Amino acid sequence: MLILDDFLIRPINPDAASDTLEVIEDRHGLRSTILTSQLPVANWYASIGDPTIADALLDRLTTNLHRIELNGESMRKVTQPPEAQG
């Protein structure tokens, strides 16, 4: 299993996008991959930059996926002691 935490936390350059595609392409349909991202999925395409690589990468990532979107306050705020919340 491959876990990519904070996927696309900032835009990636074409070389990084190509490397990511290569890794995902090798795993596609064979192994599990988990992605976490604070960037909405709708913005992933623009963050990848190169349209051809973005198409290929997102095609492989979005095939047979289970998508969970969380909404609401940050758990960091909820778990802090009241005096630390200010």
Tab-separated table of C-alpha atoms in Angstrom:
chain	number	residue	atom	x	y	z
A	1	MET	CA	0.000	0.000	0.000
A	2	LEU	CA	1.211	3.479	-0.892
A	3	ILE	CA	0.002	6.457	1.139
A	4	LEU	CA	0.444	9.960	-0.283
A	5	ASP	CA	-0.282	12.404	2.523
A	6	ASP	CA	-1.037	16.061	1.721
A	7	PHE	CA	-1.170	15.285	-2.004
A	8	LEU	CA	-0.755	18.455	-4.091
A	9	ILE	CA	-0.322	20.653	-1.014
A	10	ARG	CA	1.305	23.003	-3.540
A	11	PRO	CA	1.502	22.864	-7.363
A	12	ILE	CA	4.055	20.395	-8.726
A	13	ASN	CA	6.512	20.889	-11.571
A	14	PRO	CA	6.341	18.791	-14.775
A	15	ASP	CA	9.149	16.441	-13.657
A	16	ALA	CA	7.426	15.684	-10.342
A	17	ALA	CA	4.108	15.216	-12.142
A	18	SER	CA	5.718	12.793	-14.581
A	19	ASP	CA	7.378	10.843	-11.749
A	20	THR	CA	4.090	10.658	-9.853
A	21	LEU	CA	2.315	9.394	-12.969
A	22	GLU	CA	4.947	6.700	-13.444
A	23	VAL	CA	4.526	5.436	-9.870
A	24	ILE	CA	0.718	5.480	-10.049
A	25	GLU	CA	0.719	3.875	-13.500
A	26	ASP	CA	2.882	0.979	-12.233
A	27	ARG	CA	0.461	0.388	-9.337
A	28	HIS	CA	-2.806	0.961	-11.232
A	29	GLY	CA	-5.147	-1.995	-10.814
A	30	LEU	CA	-2.559	-3.987	-8.856
A	31	ARG	CA	-2.029	-2.294	-5.511
A	32	SER	CA	-3.849	0.026	-3.155
A	33	THR	CA	-3.064	3.725	-2.944
A	34	ILE	CA	-4.410	6.151	-0.352
A	35	LEU	CA	-4.332	9.896	-0.966
A	36	THR	CA	-5.047	12.632	1.526
A	37	SER	CA	-5.274	16.237	0.453
A	38	GLN	CA	-6.499	19.511	1.810
A	39	LEU	CA	-6.851	20.757	-1.771
A	40	PRO	CA	-10.334	20.149	-3.193
A	41	VAL	CA	-10.342	17.495	-5.918
A	42	ALA	CA	-11.738	20.092	-8.347
A	43	ASN	CA	-8.404	21.953	-8.086
A	44	TRP	CA	-6.096	18.971	-8.610
A	45	TYR	CA	-5.981	19.314	-12.406
A	46	ALA	CA	-4.668	22.882	-12.237
A	47	SER	CA	-2.096	21.956	-9.561
A	48	ILE	CA	-0.607	19.242	-11.750
A	49	GLY	CA	0.098	21.773	-14.483
A	50	ASP	CA	0.776	19.729	-17.612
A	51	PRO	CA	-2.662	18.901	-19.108
A	52	THR	CA	-1.557	15.606	-20.684
A	53	ILE	CA	0.007	14.320	-17.473
A	54	ALA	CA	-2.930	15.629	-15.432
A	55	ASP	CA	-5.395	13.731	-17.650
A	56	ALA	CA	-3.447	10.482	-17.374
A	57	LEU	CA	-2.739	10.784	-13.652
A	58	LEU	CA	-6.288	11.718	-12.661
A	59	ASP	CA	-7.712	9.001	-14.911
A	60	ARG	CA	-5.722	6.379	-13.030
A	61	LEU	CA	-6.371	7.889	-9.608
A	62	THR	CA	-10.122	8.222	-10.086
A	63	THR	CA	-10.763	4.751	-11.505
A	64	ASN	CA	-12.299	2.456	-8.859
A	65	LEU	CA	-11.883	4.932	-6.047
A	66	HIS	CA	-13.599	5.435	-2.729
A	67	ARG	CA	-13.832	9.149	-2.028
A	68	ILE	CA	-14.504	10.618	1.404
A	69	GLU	CA	-14.807	14.379	1.816
A	70	LEU	CA	-14.793	15.860	5.281
A	71	ASN	CA	-16.436	19.149	6.184
A	72	GLY	CA	-16.541	21.169	9.355
A	73	GLU	CA	-14.177	22.562	11.921
A	74	SER	CA	-10.631	21.341	12.248
A	75	MET	CA	-10.204	18.578	14.808
A	76	ARG	CA	-7.199	20.510	16.119
A	77	LYS	CA	-9.597	23.181	17.371
A	78	VAL	CA	-11.962	20.623	18.878
A	79	THR	CA	-9.248	18.697	20.760
A	80	GLN	CA	-7.435	21.714	22.252
A	81	PRO	CA	-8.090	22.549	25.904
A	82	PRO	CA	-10.522	25.504	26.283
A	83	GLU	CA	-7.802	27.867	27.549
A	84	ALA	CA	-5.699	27.205	24.409
A	85	GLN	CA	-8.564	28.044	22.036
A	86	GLY	CA	-8.322	31.713	22.996
